[in-house]
């Protein structure tokens, strides 16, 4: 199967992580979440983790070069299955640097899918989100992680004041990416309201269109 690379864009709480896991499994893509990579570094207490802990927990963005480095070393070349980027790029500069990394590897530009969810819904979702330190976000009805049994907690950056800061960072620094990718003809937009399965269906239809050489619902 030819390589296909996908970028999922959307505000925090849009369901990017859930949708990325579903799509990566369906399309055999390598799922790269810069948020997960940074949280792993923080949990491990590595040099990188110590450097970014305060920034991540305040809901701000870590420096562009630093996240690009994490992604670039995992991109692979044209012979490998594609990657599914979740939470990267988040600034125009990251998008430009990523475009350069793709061009240097002679890879086709990625397909960008934006998941749209209103701010109020984001705040509602994230302020009630419970997370397992090993397995990530868990369904709201679980008292303990249904996969590994660990107690659930609230992510440091899911407190409401930090969620509002993350939303304002998104509006200022990440939302402009939509127009940038739209101008290049590689953006599709999906409604992020509804069941995870229905949203996955919308995304799958776009990816099937891209695989078939079509333009999805572009
Ligand atoms: P996420 O899990 O994608 O919501 O990311 C959690 C946090 O990690 C963000 O609020 C940022 O502090 C940091 N982060 C993740 N991805 C990036 C990125 N592409 N650029 C800068 N900071 C990032």
CSV table of C-alpha atoms and ligand atoms in Angstrom, one decimal:
chain,number,residue,atom,x,y,z
A,1,UNK,CA,0.0,0.0,0.0
A,2,UNK,CA,1.4,3.4,-0.8
A,3,UNK,CA,2.4,5.7,2.0
A,4,UNK,CA,-0.2,8.1,3.3
A,5,UNK,CA,0.4,10.7,6.0
A,6,UNK,CA,-2.4,12.3,8.0
A,7,UNK,CA,-2.4,15.3,10.3
A,8,UNK,CA,-5.3,15.7,12.8
A,9,UNK,CA,-5.8,19.3,13.8
A,10,UNK,CA,-8.4,20.5,16.4
A,11,UNK,CA,-8.6,22.2,19.8
A,12,UNK,CA,-7.8,20.3,23.0
A,13,UNK,CA,-10.7,18.0,23.7
A,14,UNK,CA,-11.7,17.6,20.1
A,15,UNK,CA,-11.1,13.9,20.3
A,16,UNK,CA,-7.9,13.8,18.3
A,17,UNK,CA,-6.3,11.2,20.5
A,18,UNK,CA,-9.3,8.8,20.2
A,19,UNK,CA,-9.7,9.4,16.5
A,20,UNK,CA,-5.9,9.0,15.9
A,21,UNK,CA,-5.8,5.7,17.7
A,22,UNK,CA,-8.8,4.4,15.7
A,23,UNK,CA,-7.5,5.7,12.3
A,24,UNK,CA,-3.9,4.5,13.0
A,25,UNK,CA,-5.2,1.0,13.6
A,26,UNK,CA,-7.5,1.0,10.6
A,27,UNK,CA,-4.8,2.3,8.2
A,28,UNK,CA,-1.7,0.8,9.8
A,29,UNK,CA,-0.2,4.2,10.4
A,30,UNK,CA,2.4,5.1,13.0
A,31,UNK,CA,0.6,7.3,15.6
A,32,UNK,CA,2.7,10.2,16.8
A,33,UNK,CA,1.3,12.3,19.5
A,34,UNK,CA,3.7,15.0,20.6
A,35,UNK,CA,1.6,15.5,23.8
A,36,UNK,CA,2.0,11.8,24.7
A,37,UNK,CA,5.8,12.0,23.9
A,38,UNK,CA,6.2,15.0,26.1
A,39,UNK,CA,4.1,13.5,29.0
A,40,UNK,CA,6.2,10.3,28.8
A,41,UNK,CA,9.4,12.5,29.0
A,42,UNK,CA,7.9,14.3,32.0
A,43,UNK,CA,6.9,11.0,33.8
A,44,UNK,CA,10.4,9.6,33.1
A,45,UNK,CA,12.0,12.7,34.6
A,46,UNK,CA,14.4,12.9,31.5
A,47,UNK,CA,16.3,16.1,30.7
A,48,UNK,CA,13.6,16.9,28.1
A,49,UNK,CA,10.9,16.2,30.6
A,50,UNK,CA,12.4,18.5,33.2
A,51,UNK,CA,12.8,21.2,30.6
A,52,UNK,CA,9.1,21.1,29.4
A,53,UNK,CA,7.2,20.2,32.6
A,54,UNK,CA,6.3,23.7,33.7
A,55,UNK,CA,5.4,24.8,30.2
A,56,UNK,CA,3.1,21.8,29.5
A,57,UNK,CA,1.4,22.1,32.9
A,58,UNK,CA,0.7,25.8,32.3
A,59,UNK,CA,-1.0,25.0,29.0
A,60,UNK,CA,1.6,26.8,26.9
A,61,UNK,CA,3.5,25.5,23.9
A,62,UNK,CA,7.0,24.1,24.1
A,63,UNK,CA,9.6,25.5,21.6
A,64,UNK,CA,9.0,24.6,18.0
A,65,UNK,CA,12.5,23.1,17.4
A,66,UNK,CA,12.1,20.8,20.3
A,67,UNK,CA,8.8,19.2,19.1
A,68,UNK,CA,10.0,19.1,15.5
A,69,UNK,CA,13.0,17.1,16.7
A,70,UNK,CA,10.7,14.6,18.3
A,71,UNK,CA,8.6,14.2,15.2
A,72,UNK,CA,11.4,14.3,12.6
A,73,UNK,CA,13.3,11.4,14.1
A,74,UNK,CA,10.1,9.3,13.8
A,75,UNK,CA,8.9,10.3,10.3
A,76,UNK,CA,10.5,7.4,8.5
A,77,UNK,CA,11.2,7.4,4.7
A,78,UNK,CA,9.1,6.8,1.7
A,79,UNK,CA,9.3,3.0,2.0
A,80,UNK,CA,7.5,3.0,5.4
A,81,UNK,CA,3.8,3.2,6.2
A,82,UNK,CA,2.7,6.7,6.8
A,83,UNK,CA,2.4,8.6,10.1
A,84,UNK,CA,-0.6,10.0,11.8
A,85,UNK,CA,0.4,13.3,13.5
A,86,UNK,CA,-1.8,14.1,16.5
A,87,UNK,CA,-1.1,17.5,18.2
A,88,UNK,CA,1.6,18.5,15.7
A,89,UNK,CA,2.0,21.0,14.0
A,90,UNK,CA,0.5,23.6,16.4
A,91,UNK,CA,2.2,26.8,15.0
A,92,UNK,CA,2.7,28.0,11.4
A,93,UNK,CA,6.4,27.7,12.0
A,94,UNK,CA,6.0,24.0,12.9
A,95,UNK,CA,3.9,23.5,9.8
A,96,UNK,CA,6.6,25.2,7.6
A,97,UNK,CA,9.3,23.1,9.2
A,98,UNK,CA,7.3,19.9,8.8
A,99,UNK,CA,6.7,20.8,5.1
A,100,UNK,CA,10.5,21.1,4.8
A,101,UNK,CA,11.0,17.7,6.4
A,102,UNK,CA,8.5,16.1,4.0
A,103,UNK,CA,10.1,17.7,1.0
A,104,UNK,CA,13.6,16.6,2.1
A,105,UNK,CA,12.4,13.0,2.3
A,106,UNK,CA,10.6,13.4,-1.1
A,107,UNK,CA,7.3,12.5,0.6
A,108,UNK,CA,3.9,13.6,-0.7
A,109,UNK,CA,2.3,16.4,1.4
A,110,UNK,CA,0.2,15.0,4.3
A,111,UNK,CA,-3.7,15.1,4.3
A,112,UNK,CA,-4.9,17.4,7.0
A,113,UNK,CA,-8.2,16.8,8.8
A,114,UNK,CA,-9.5,19.4,11.2
A,115,UNK,CA,-12.0,18.3,13.9
A,116,UNK,CA,-14.2,21.2,14.8
A,117,UNK,CA,-15.8,21.4,18.3
A,118,UNK,CA,-17.2,24.5,20.0
A,119,UNK,CA,-15.2,26.0,23.0
A,120,UNK,CA,-18.0,25.3,25.6
A,121,UNK,CA,-18.1,21.6,24.6
A,122,UNK,CA,-14.2,21.5,25.0
A,123,UNK,CA,-14.4,22.9,28.5
A,124,UNK,CA,-17.2,20.5,29.4
A,125,UNK,CA,-15.4,17.5,28.1
A,126,UNK,CA,-11.9,18.3,29.5
A,127,UNK,CA,-13.1,19.3,33.0
A,128,UNK,CA,-14.8,16.0,33.4
A,129,UNK,CA,-12.1,13.9,31.7
A,130,UNK,CA,-10.4,11.3,33.9
A,131,UNK,CA,-7.1,9.9,32.8
A,132,UNK,CA,-5.1,6.7,33.6
A,133,UNK,CA,-1.3,7.5,33.9
A,134,UNK,CA,-0.6,4.4,31.8
A,135,UNK,CA,-3.5,4.1,29.4
A,136,UNK,CA,-4.6,7.7,28.8
A,137,UNK,CA,-8.1,9.2,28.9
A,138,UNK,CA,-10.8,6.7,30.1
A,139,UNK,CA,-14.6,6.6,29.7
A,140,UNK,CA,-16.4,8.8,32.2
A,141,UNK,CA,-18.3,5.9,33.9
A,142,UNK,CA,-15.1,4.2,35.1
A,143,UNK,CA,-14.1,4.4,38.7
A,144,UNK,CA,-10.7,2.9,38.0
A,145,UNK,CA,-8.9,2.2,34.6
A,146,UNK,CA,-10.9,-0.6,32.9
A,147,UNK,CA,-7.7,-1.7,31.1
A,148,UNK,CA,-5.1,-1.9,33.8
A,149,UNK,CA,-7.0,-1.2,37.1
A,150,UNK,CA,-4.9,1.8,38.1
A,151,UNK,CA,-6.7,4.7,39.8
A,152,UNK,CA,-7.8,7.6,37.5
A,153,UNK,CA,-6.7,11.2,37.9
A,154,UNK,CA,-7.1,14.6,36.3
A,155,UNK,CA,-4.4,15.7,33.9
A,156,UNK,CA,-2.5,18.7,35.3
A,157,UNK,CA,-3.5,20.7,32.3
A,158,UNK,CA,-7.2,19.6,32.3
A,159,UNK,CA,-8.1,22.0,35.2
A,160,UNK,CA,-10.6,24.5,33.9
A,161,UNK,CA,-8.4,27.6,34.1
A,162,UNK,CA,-5.6,25.8,32.2
A,163,UNK,CA,-8.1,24.5,29.6
A,164,UNK,CA,-9.2,28.1,29.0
A,165,UNK,CA,-5.6,29.0,28.5
A,166,UNK,CA,-5.0,26.1,26.1
A,167,UNK,CA,-8.1,27.3,24.1
A,168,UNK,CA,-6.7,30.8,23.9
A,169,UNK,CA,-3.3,29.4,22.8
A,170,UNK,CA,-5.1,27.3,20.2
A,171,UNK,CA,-7.0,30.3,18.8
A,172,UNK,CA,-3.9,32.5,18.6
A,173,UNK,CA,-1.3,30.0,17.5
A,174,UNK,CA,-2.9,26.9,16.0
A,175,UNK,CA,-6.2,28.0,14.4
A,176,UNK,CA,-4.3,29.9,11.6
A,177,UNK,CA,-3.0,26.6,10.3
A,178,UNK,CA,-6.5,25.8,8.9
A,179,UNK,CA,-6.3,28.7,6.4
A,180,UNK,CA,-2.7,27.8,5.6
A,181,UNK,CA,-3.5,24.2,4.7
A,182,UNK,CA,-6.8,25.2,3.0
A,183,UNK,CA,-4.8,27.5,0.7
A,184,UNK,CA,-2.7,24.5,-0.2
A,185,UNK,CA,-5.8,22.4,-1.0
A,186,UNK,CA,-5.0,19.7,1.6
A,187,UNK,CA,-7.5,20.4,4.3
A,188,UNK,CA,-10.8,18.6,5.1
A,189,UNK,CA,-13.0,19.6,8.0
A,190,UNK,CA,-15.2,17.3,10.1
A,191,UNK,CA,-17.8,18.0,12.7
A,192,UNK,CA,-16.4,16.7,16.1
A,193,UNK,CA,-19.8,16.4,17.7
A,194,UNK,CA,-21.4,13.0,17.9
A,195,UNK,CA,-20.3,9.5,19.0
A,196,UNK,CA,-16.6,8.6,18.5
A,197,UNK,CA,-17.8,5.9,16.0
A,198,UNK,CA,-19.8,8.4,13.9
A,199,UNK,CA,-16.8,10.8,13.8
A,200,UNK,CA,-14.5,7.9,12.9
A,201,UNK,CA,-16.8,7.2,10.0
A,202,UNK,CA,-16.5,10.7,8.7
A,203,UNK,CA,-12.8,10.6,8.9
A,204,UNK,CA,-12.6,7.2,7.3
A,205,UNK,CA,-14.6,8.5,4.3
A,206,UNK,CA,-12.1,11.3,3.8
A,207,UNK,CA,-9.1,8.9,4.1
A,208,UNK,CA,-10.7,6.5,1.7
A,209,UNK,CA,-11.1,9.3,-0.8
A,210,UNK,CA,-7.5,10.3,-0.3
A,211,UNK,CA,-6.3,6.7,-0.8
A,212,UNK,CA,-8.4,6.4,-3.9
A,213,UNK,CA,-6.6,9.4,-5.3
A,214,UNK,CA,-9.8,11.5,-4.9
A,215,UNK,CA,-10.2,14.6,-2.9
A,216,UNK,CA,-12.5,13.1,-0.2
A,217,UNK,CA,-15.2,15.7,0.6
A,218,UNK,CA,-12.8,18.5,0.0
B,1,LIG,P1,-1.9,17.5,23.9
B,1,LIG,O1,-1.9,16.2,24.6
B,1,LIG,O2,-1.7,17.4,22.4
B,1,LIG,O3,-3.1,18.3,24.3
B,1,LIG,O4,-0.6,18.3,24.3
B,1,LIG,C1,-0.4,18.6,25.7
B,1,LIG,C2,0.6,19.8,25.8
B,1,LIG,O5,1.9,19.3,25.3
B,1,LIG,C3,0.3,21.0,25.1
B,1,LIG,O6,-0.6,21.9,25.8
B,1,LIG,C4,1.7,21.7,25.0
B,1,LIG,O7,2.1,22.2,26.2
B,1,LIG,C5,2.5,20.4,24.6
B,1,LIG,N1,2.6,20.2,23.2
B,1,LIG,C6,2.1,19.1,22.6
B,1,LIG,N2,2.3,19.2,21.2
B,1,LIG,C7,2.9,20.4,21.0
B,1,LIG,C8,3.4,21.0,19.9
B,1,LIG,N3,3.2,20.5,18.6
B,1,LIG,N4,4.0,22.2,20.0
B,1,LIG,C9,4.2,22.7,21.2
B,1,LIG,N5,3.8,22.2,22.4
B,1,LIG,C10,3.1,21.0,22.3
